[in-house]
mmCIF file of C-alpha atoms in Angstrom:
data_model
loop_
_atom_site.group_PDB
_atom_site.id
_atom_site.type_symbol
_atom_site.label_atom_id
_atom_site.label_comp_id
_atom_site.label_asym_id
_atom_site.label_seq_id
_atom_site.Cartn_x
_atom_site.Cartn_y
_atom_site.Cartn_z
ATOM 1 C CA MET A 1 -25.894 -25.795 17.537
ATOM 2 C CA THR A 2 -24.236 -26.399 14.195
ATOM 3 C CA GLU A 3 -20.590 -27.393 14.374
ATOM 4 C CA PRO A 4 -18.365 -24.668 12.805
ATOM 5 C CA THR A 5 -16.634 -25.518 9.553
ATOM 6 C CA GLU A 6 -12.850 -25.698 9.334
ATOM 7 C CA LYS A 7 -12.885 -22.441 7.362
ATOM 8 C CA GLU A 8 -14.892 -20.705 10.085
ATOM 9 C CA LYS A 9 -12.455 -21.932 12.730
ATOM 10 C CA MET A 10 -9.540 -20.752 10.580
ATOM 11 C CA LEU A 11 -10.991 -17.259 10.229
ATOM 12 C CA ARG A 12 -11.474 -17.038 14.003
ATOM 13 C CA GLY A 13 -7.853 -17.968 14.677
ATOM 14 C CA GLU A 14 -8.772 -21.325 16.201
ATOM 15 C CA LEU A 15 -7.152 -24.687 15.566
ATOM 16 C CA TYR A 16 -8.441 -26.074 12.276
ATOM 17 C CA HIS A 17 -7.554 -28.671 9.656
ATOM 18 C CA ALA A 18 -6.305 -27.177 6.382
ATOM 19 C CA PHE A 19 -6.685 -30.207 4.119
ATOM 20 C CA THR A 20 -10.462 -30.276 3.877
ATOM 21 C CA PRO A 21 -12.058 -30.121 0.409
ATOM 22 C CA GLU A 22 -13.340 -26.560 0.958
ATOM 23 C CA LEU A 23 -9.958 -25.132 1.949
ATOM 24 C CA VAL A 24 -7.978 -27.126 -0.610
ATOM 25 C CA ALA A 25 -10.305 -25.750 -3.301
ATOM 26 C CA ALA A 26 -9.937 -22.198 -1.943
ATOM 27 C CA ARG A 27 -6.141 -22.411 -2.107
ATOM 28 C CA ALA A 28 -6.287 -23.873 -5.613
ATOM 29 C CA ARG A 29 -8.520 -21.002 -6.775
ATOM 30 C CA CYS A 30 -6.091 -18.426 -5.384
ATOM 31 C CA LYS A 31 -3.079 -20.248 -6.826
ATOM 32 C CA HIS A 32 -4.622 -20.153 -10.310
ATOM 33 C CA ALA A 33 -5.526 -16.469 -9.868
ATOM 34 C CA CYS A 34 -1.928 -15.690 -8.835
ATOM 35 C CA ASN A 35 -0.614 -17.641 -11.828
ATOM 36 C CA ARG A 36 -2.788 -15.594 -14.183
ATOM 37 C CA PHE A 37 -1.478 -12.380 -12.630
ATOM 38 C CA ASN A 38 2.149 -13.519 -12.573
ATOM 39 C CA ASN A 39 2.066 -14.655 -16.206
ATOM 40 C CA ALA A 40 0.076 -11.712 -17.579
ATOM 41 C CA GLY A 41 3.088 -10.146 -19.294
ATOM 42 C CA GLU A 42 2.764 -6.746 -20.968
ATOM 43 C CA VAL A 43 -0.890 -5.914 -20.399
ATOM 44 C CA SER A 44 -2.762 -2.733 -19.553
ATOM 45 C CA ARG A 45 -3.008 -1.322 -16.062
ATOM 46 C CA ARG A 46 -6.731 -2.036 -16.233
ATOM 47 C CA ARG A 47 -6.067 -5.727 -16.820
ATOM 48 C CA LEU A 48 -3.541 -5.931 -13.966
ATOM 49 C CA VAL A 49 -6.010 -4.319 -11.559
ATOM 50 C CA GLU A 50 -8.679 -6.743 -12.737
ATOM 51 C CA LEU A 51 -6.379 -9.721 -12.143
ATOM 52 C CA TRP A 52 -5.359 -8.416 -8.712
ATOM 53 C CA ARG A 53 -8.969 -7.950 -7.658
ATOM 54 C CA ASP A 54 -9.617 -11.527 -8.722
ATOM 55 C CA ILE A 55 -6.828 -12.737 -6.408
ATOM 56 C CA VAL A 56 -8.223 -10.931 -3.358
ATOM 57 C CA GLN A 57 -11.853 -11.452 -4.447
ATOM 58 C CA ASP A 58 -12.625 -7.739 -4.471
ATOM 59 C CA PRO A 59 -16.097 -7.394 -6.054
ATOM 60 C CA THR A 60 -15.693 -3.673 -6.825
ATOM 61 C CA PRO A 61 -16.553 -3.187 -10.512
ATOM 62 C CA LEU A 62 -13.976 -1.601 -12.789
ATOM 63 C CA PRO A 63 -14.815 1.883 -14.115
ATOM 64 C CA PRO A 64 -15.971 2.105 -17.736
ATOM 65 C CA PRO A 65 -13.034 2.036 -20.188
ATOM 66 C CA LEU A 66 -11.865 5.279 -21.773
ATOM 67 C CA ASP A 67 -10.643 5.620 -25.358
ATOM 68 C CA ASP A 68 -7.431 7.396 -24.361
ATOM 69 C CA PRO A 69 -5.023 4.800 -22.817
ATOM 70 C CA ALA A 70 -3.376 7.348 -20.504
ATOM 71 C CA ALA A 71 -6.713 8.609 -19.247
ATOM 72 C CA ASP A 72 -7.923 5.058 -18.743
ATOM 73 C CA GLU A 73 -4.801 4.163 -16.767
ATOM 74 C CA ALA A 74 -5.235 7.278 -14.614
ATOM 75 C CA GLN A 75 -8.505 5.849 -13.331
ATOM 76 C CA PHE A 76 -6.472 3.251 -11.402
ATOM 77 C CA LYS A 77 -3.846 5.512 -9.823
ATOM 78 C CA ARG A 78 -5.223 4.816 -6.338
ATOM 79 C CA ASP A 79 -5.189 1.048 -6.768
ATOM 80 C CA PRO A 80 -2.246 -0.860 -5.270
ATOM 81 C CA TRP A 81 0.706 -1.494 -7.563
ATOM 82 C CA ILE A 82 1.773 -5.125 -7.367
ATOM 83 C CA GLU A 83 4.929 -6.472 -8.999
ATOM 84 C CA ALA A 84 4.861 -10.101 -10.116
ATOM 85 C CA PRO A 85 5.394 -12.700 -8.963
ATOM 86 C CA ILE A 86 3.242 -12.714 -5.857
ATOM 87 C CA HIS A 87 2.124 -15.777 -3.918
ATOM 88 C CA ILE A 88 -0.939 -15.822 -1.662
ATOM 89 C CA ASP A 89 -2.742 -18.742 -0.009
ATOM 90 C CA TYR A 90 -6.390 -17.654 -0.044
ATOM 91 C CA GLY A 91 -6.683 -14.042 -1.178
ATOM 92 C CA PHE A 92 -9.986 -13.369 0.563
ATOM 93 C CA ASN A 93 -8.093 -12.576 3.781
ATOM 94 C CA VAL A 94 -5.933 -9.818 2.238
ATOM 95 C CA ARG A 95 -6.871 -6.124 2.432
ATOM 96 C CA VAL A 96 -4.555 -3.631 0.717
ATOM 97 C CA GLY A 97 -5.083 0.128 0.927
ATOM 98 C CA GLU A 98 -4.803 2.834 -1.713
ATOM 99 C CA GLY A 99 -1.423 3.738 -3.129
ATOM 100 C CA VAL A 100 0.344 0.651 -1.766
ATOM 101 C CA PHE A 101 3.378 -0.724 -3.616
ATOM 102 C CA ILE A 102 4.325 -4.406 -3.246
ATOM 103 C CA ASN A 103 7.588 -5.432 -4.898
ATOM 104 C CA PHE A 104 8.294 -8.833 -6.466
ATOM 105 C CA ASN A 105 8.376 -12.213 -4.682
ATOM 106 C CA CYS A 106 6.005 -11.237 -1.896
ATOM 107 C CA VAL A 107 4.513 -14.200 -0.009
ATOM 108 C CA ILE A 108 1.325 -13.776 2.018
ATOM 109 C CA ALA A 109 0.105 -16.738 4.052
ATOM 110 C CA ASP A 110 -3.326 -15.294 4.795
ATOM 111 C CA THR A 111 -4.742 -17.938 7.105
ATOM 112 C CA CYS A 112 -6.103 -14.987 9.077
ATOM 113 C CA LEU A 113 -6.674 -11.406 8.006
ATOM 114 C CA VAL A 114 -3.648 -9.511 6.630
ATOM 115 C CA THR A 115 -4.099 -5.759 6.186
ATOM 116 C CA ILE A 116 -1.687 -3.284 4.592
ATOM 117 C CA GLY A 117 -2.455 0.397 5.128
ATOM 118 C CA ALA A 118 -2.579 3.072 2.460
ATOM 119 C CA ARG A 119 0.664 4.352 0.920
ATOM 120 C CA THR A 120 2.769 1.608 2.495
ATOM 121 C CA LEU A 121 5.795 0.354 0.539
ATOM 122 C CA ILE A 122 6.728 -3.342 0.604
ATOM 123 C CA GLY A 123 10.221 -4.321 -0.589
ATOM 124 C CA PRO A 124 11.161 -7.438 -2.576
ATOM 125 C CA ASN A 125 11.099 -10.915 -1.039
ATOM 126 C CA VAL A 126 8.920 -9.906 1.901
ATOM 127 C CA SER A 127 6.981 -12.670 3.667
ATOM 128 C CA LEU A 128 3.842 -12.123 5.745
ATOM 129 C CA TYR A 129 2.999 -15.273 7.692
ATOM 130 C CA SER A 130 -0.315 -15.189 9.526
ATOM 131 C CA ALA A 131 -0.231 -19.009 9.686
ATOM 132 C CA THR A 132 1.361 -20.945 12.523
ATOM 133 C CA HIS A 133 1.421 -24.469 13.946
ATOM 134 C CA PRO A 134 1.323 -26.126 17.374
ATOM 135 C CA LEU A 135 4.756 -26.421 18.978
ATOM 136 C CA ASP A 136 4.090 -29.958 20.231
ATOM 137 C CA PRO A 137 5.105 -32.307 17.359
ATOM 138 C CA ALA A 138 2.608 -34.919 18.515
ATOM 139 C CA VAL A 139 -0.203 -32.395 18.069
ATOM 140 C CA ARG A 140 1.295 -30.873 14.913
ATOM 141 C CA ASN A 141 1.254 -34.284 13.213
ATOM 142 C CA GLY A 142 2.065 -33.247 9.630
ATOM 143 C CA THR A 143 -0.846 -32.906 7.238
ATOM 144 C CA GLU A 144 -3.113 -34.804 9.628
ATOM 145 C CA GLY A 145 -2.750 -32.297 12.443
ATOM 146 C CA PRO A 146 -4.329 -28.897 13.079
ATOM 147 C CA GLU A 147 -2.896 -25.455 12.485
ATOM 148 C CA MET A 148 -3.998 -21.939 13.313
ATOM 149 C CA GLY A 149 -3.390 -18.300 12.527
ATOM 150 C CA LYS A 150 -3.148 -14.792 13.940
ATOM 151 C CA GLU A 151 -3.921 -11.550 12.121
ATOM 152 C CA ILE A 152 -1.203 -9.264 10.742
ATOM 153 C CA HIS A 153 -1.816 -5.523 10.463
ATOM 154 C CA ILE A 154 0.546 -3.035 8.835
ATOM 155 C CA GLY A 155 -0.425 0.605 9.279
ATOM 156 C CA GLU A 156 -0.518 3.435 6.785
ATOM 157 C CA ASP A 157 2.647 5.060 5.413
ATOM 158 C CA CYS A 158 4.987 2.251 6.463
ATOM 159 C CA TRP A 159 8.125 1.096 4.669
ATOM 160 C CA ILE A 160 8.914 -2.611 4.896
ATOM 161 C CA GLY A 161 12.421 -3.278 3.552
ATOM 162 C CA GLY A 162 13.481 -6.198 1.383
ATOM 163 C CA ASN A 163 13.678 -9.728 2.789
ATOM 164 C CA VAL A 164 11.650 -8.834 5.878
ATOM 165 C CA THR A 165 9.652 -11.607 7.545
ATOM 166 C CA ILE A 166 6.577 -10.666 9.578
ATOM 167 C CA LEU A 167 5.247 -13.395 11.849
ATOM 168 C CA PRO A 168 1.694 -14.154 13.070
ATOM 169 C CA GLY A 169 -0.020 -11.667 15.350
ATOM 170 C CA VAL A 170 2.180 -8.672 14.509
ATOM 171 C CA THR A 171 0.769 -5.156 14.295
ATOM 172 C CA ILE A 172 3.058 -2.488 12.849
ATOM 173 C CA GLY A 173 1.995 1.050 13.639
ATOM 174 C CA LYS A 174 1.471 3.927 11.242
ATOM 175 C CA GLY A 175 4.621 5.386 9.716
ATOM 176 C CA ALA A 176 6.990 2.631 10.874
ATOM 177 C CA THR A 177 10.090 1.624 8.927
ATOM 178 C CA ILE A 178 11.331 -1.978 9.123
ATOM 179 C CA GLY A 179 14.914 -2.363 7.893
ATOM 180 C CA ALA A 180 15.875 -4.955 5.280
ATOM 181 C CA GLY A 181 16.387 -8.461 6.601
ATOM 182 C CA SER A 182 14.447 -7.975 9.838
ATOM 183 C CA VAL A 183 12.348 -10.709 11.405
ATOM 184 C CA VAL A 184 9.416 -9.054 13.170
ATOM 185 C CA THR A 185 7.964 -11.215 15.928
ATOM 186 C CA LYS A 186 5.985 -8.711 17.968
ATOM 187 C CA LEU A 187 5.713 -5.008 17.303
ATOM 188 C CA SER A 188 2.959 -2.489 17.810
ATOM 189 C CA MET A 189 4.045 1.124 17.754
ATOM 190 C CA GLU A 190 4.121 4.124 15.465
ATOM 191 C CA ASP A 191 6.996 6.065 13.943
ATOM 192 C CA LEU A 192 9.571 3.364 14.651
ATOM 193 C CA LEU A 193 12.668 2.574 12.632
ATOM 194 C CA LEU A 194 13.783 -1.031 13.234
ATOM 195 C CA VAL A 195 17.070 -2.048 11.657
ATOM 196 C CA PRO A 196 19.354 -5.081 11.794
ATOM 197 C CA GLY A 197 23.100 -4.735 12.160
ATOM 198 C CA LEU A 198 25.209 -2.708 14.560
ATOM 199 C CA SER A 199 23.245 -0.828 17.175
ATOM 200 C CA LEU A 200 23.615 2.925 17.572
ATOM 201 C CA SER A 201 22.660 2.748 21.248
ATOM 202 C CA ALA A 202 25.315 3.944 23.664
ATOM 203 C CA ARG A 203 26.005 0.987 25.884
ATOM 204 C CA GLN A 204 25.061 -2.417 27.185
ATOM 205 C CA CYS A 205 25.614 -3.786 30.672
ATOM 206 C CA GLY A 206 27.269 -6.974 31.830
ATOM 207 C CA SER A 207 28.769 -9.525 29.495
ATOM 208 C CA MET A 208 25.890 -9.714 27.027
ATOM 209 C CA ALA A 209 27.100 -10.232 23.467
ATOM 210 C CA ASP A 210 24.075 -8.777 21.702
ATOM 211 C CA SER A 211 22.584 -5.319 21.824
ATOM 212 C CA LEU A 212 19.147 -3.927 21.188
ATOM 213 C CA HIS A 213 18.763 -2.706 17.616
ATOM 214 C CA LEU A 214 16.108 -0.053 18.035
ATOM 215 C CA ILE A 215 16.297 3.478 16.687
ATOM 216 C CA LEU A 216 13.356 5.795 17.301
ATOM 217 C CA ARG A 217 12.486 8.791 15.205
ATOM 218 C CA PRO A 218 9.942 10.684 17.329
ATOM 219 C CA ARG A 219 8.055 13.451 15.607
ATOM 220 C CA CYS A 220 7.664 15.479 18.780
ATOM 221 C CA ARG A 221 8.959 15.520 22.327
ATOM 222 C CA THR A 222 5.686 14.388 23.873
ATOM 223 C CA ARG A 223 5.826 11.095 21.959
ATOM 224 C CA ILE A 224 9.092 9.851 23.471
ATOM 225 C CA GLU A 225 8.094 8.593 26.925
ATOM 226 C CA PRO A 226 4.784 6.959 25.860
ATOM 227 C CA THR A 227 6.658 5.226 23.051
ATOM 228 C CA MET A 228 9.306 4.000 25.476
ATOM 229 C CA ARG A 229 6.695 2.524 27.787
ATOM 230 C CA LEU A 230 5.102 0.765 24.846
ATOM 231 C CA ILE A 231 8.463 -0.653 23.762
ATOM 232 C CA GLN A 232 9.049 -2.015 27.263
ATOM 233 C CA ALA A 233 5.638 -3.694 27.257
ATOM 234 C CA GLU A 234 6.188 -5.163 23.812
ATOM 235 C CA ILE A 235 9.649 -6.496 24.668
ATOM 236 C CA ASP A 236 8.408 -8.076 27.898
ATOM 237 C CA GLY A 237 5.644 -9.723 25.913
ATOM 238 C CA GLN A 238 8.200 -11.450 23.704
ATOM 239 C CA TYR A 239 9.021 -13.853 26.507
ATOM 240 C CA ASN A 240 5.532 -15.226 27.064
ATOM 241 C CA ASN A 241 6.396 -18.430 25.196
ATOM 242 C CA GLY A 242 9.731 -18.818 26.996
ATOM 243 C CA SER A 243 11.804 -18.244 23.868
ATOM 244 C CA ARG A 244 14.267 -15.534 22.961
ATOM 245 C CA PRO A 245 12.763 -12.996 20.572
ATOM 246 C CA ILE A 246 14.290 -11.819 17.340
ATOM 247 C CA ILE A 247 14.371 -8.049 16.953
ATOM 248 C CA GLY A 248 15.880 -6.542 13.827
ATOM 249 C CA GLY A 249 17.175 -9.931 12.690
ATOM 250 C CA THR A 250 19.140 -10.509 15.921
ATOM 251 C CA VAL A 251 18.331 -12.794 18.848
ATOM 252 C CA VAL A 252 17.996 -10.614 21.935
ATOM 253 C CA THR A 253 19.611 -11.874 25.137
ATOM 254 C CA PRO A 254 18.553 -10.751 28.616
ATOM 255 C CA GLY A 255 20.290 -7.753 30.145
ATOM 256 C CA TYR A 256 20.091 -3.973 30.441
ATOM 257 C CA TYR A 257 20.145 -1.894 27.283
ATOM 258 C CA SER A 258 20.079 1.757 26.362
ATOM 259 C CA LEU A 259 17.717 2.887 23.638
ATOM 260 C CA CYS A 260 18.826 5.555 21.222
ATOM 261 C CA ILE A 261 16.781 8.477 19.914
ATOM 262 C CA GLU A 262 17.444 10.175 16.595
ATOM 263 C CA LEU A 263 15.654 13.516 16.514
ATOM 264 C CA GLU A 264 13.751 13.732 13.266
ATOM 265 C CA ASP A 265 13.309 17.437 12.575
ATOM 266 C CA GLU A 266 14.584 20.847 13.652
ATOM 267 C CA CYS A 267 11.533 21.503 15.830
ATOM 268 C CA CYS A 268 12.094 18.319 17.787
ATOM 269 C CA LYS A 269 15.831 19.021 18.099
ATOM 270 C CA ALA A 270 15.174 22.495 19.437
ATOM 271 C CA ASP A 271 12.653 21.055 21.880
ATOM 272 C CA HIS A 272 15.468 18.974 23.347
ATOM 273 C CA GLY A 273 18.046 21.765 23.224
ATOM 274 C CA ASP A 274 20.093 19.737 20.768
ATOM 275 C CA SER A 275 21.075 21.090 17.376
ATOM 276 C CA SER A 276 23.095 18.042 16.351
ATOM 277 C CA SER A 277 21.897 15.052 14.376
ATOM 278 C CA GLN A 278 23.753 12.582 16.623
ATOM 279 C CA PRO A 279 21.679 9.854 18.304
ATOM 280 C CA ARG A 280 20.942 10.375 21.993
ATOM 281 C CA THR A 281 20.399 7.769 24.677
ATOM 282 C CA VAL A 282 17.272 8.659 26.610
ATOM 283 C CA HIS A 283 15.986 5.508 28.221
ATOM 284 C CA GLU A 284 17.169 2.184 29.578
ATOM 285 C CA VAL A 285 15.243 -1.026 28.955
ATOM 286 C CA CYS A 286 15.596 -4.147 31.077
ATOM 287 C CA LEU A 287 15.246 -7.549 29.422
ATOM 288 C CA SER A 288 14.990 -9.758 32.477
ATOM 289 C CA SER A 289 16.598 -13.197 32.420
ATOM 290 C CA ASN A 290 13.695 -14.395 34.575
ATOM 291 C CA TYR A 291 11.650 -14.635 31.396
ATOM 292 C CA ILE A 292 14.093 -16.957 29.647
ATOM 293 C CA ALA A 293 13.435 -20.684 29.770
ATOM 294 C CA GLN A 294 16.743 -22.322 30.683
#
């Protein structure tokens, strides 16, 4: 059996060595493609789409040019709108849906696949890191050691605020909103608003200094309990590596927390017999200290 190449191991999320001639050349190609896009200046929409497709190695041919500039530009209204500068490692591991907007200074470390669903909005200075390294420094070993990656998936109709960092292995469900400045370590749910700063949840137990910064906007009553169960599972999963997770830009300490629901529309409010727009506490989540490595 033929030994897999370092690129093949990289794409499978296995440990691989990044400084092989094939991968160095692939990063150099993408760097030059990004430079051409970032330095394009005042060019047509057609040219920007062409340069973007070169970055991500999209072989789809451009439509024939039209004499009328406005009509020609209209042919690309479904293509993603990317603001320069953008920085990507490989390009071939990035999939961006129709109608996506990516603001300036976006960084995508696409060691593994990074997908962004249709109509999603990405704020400025957002970083998507699918690359990671061994925690043992002896194994990590600088440029001589191996690294690895985990896929990142952002669903359709999401809003990722400015200065958000999304770490390897994260899946963000359809319609989610991630507040500016958040560090997303593990998230996989729909219709979630995640914000840093002061929590709107009603209380916390014990002497814990931090609180859980989660605000849900359910679209219907039947979504609340399944979403809560999923949150509990996701939070518990944060502790698998023995470290304290970061949710909404804040390190979460163990303890008991109340989650807060903001009812999104009049139908949902009526379903709960609540005509106010005030947040409601509907569920308690336990973050057990047993998961914390002392």
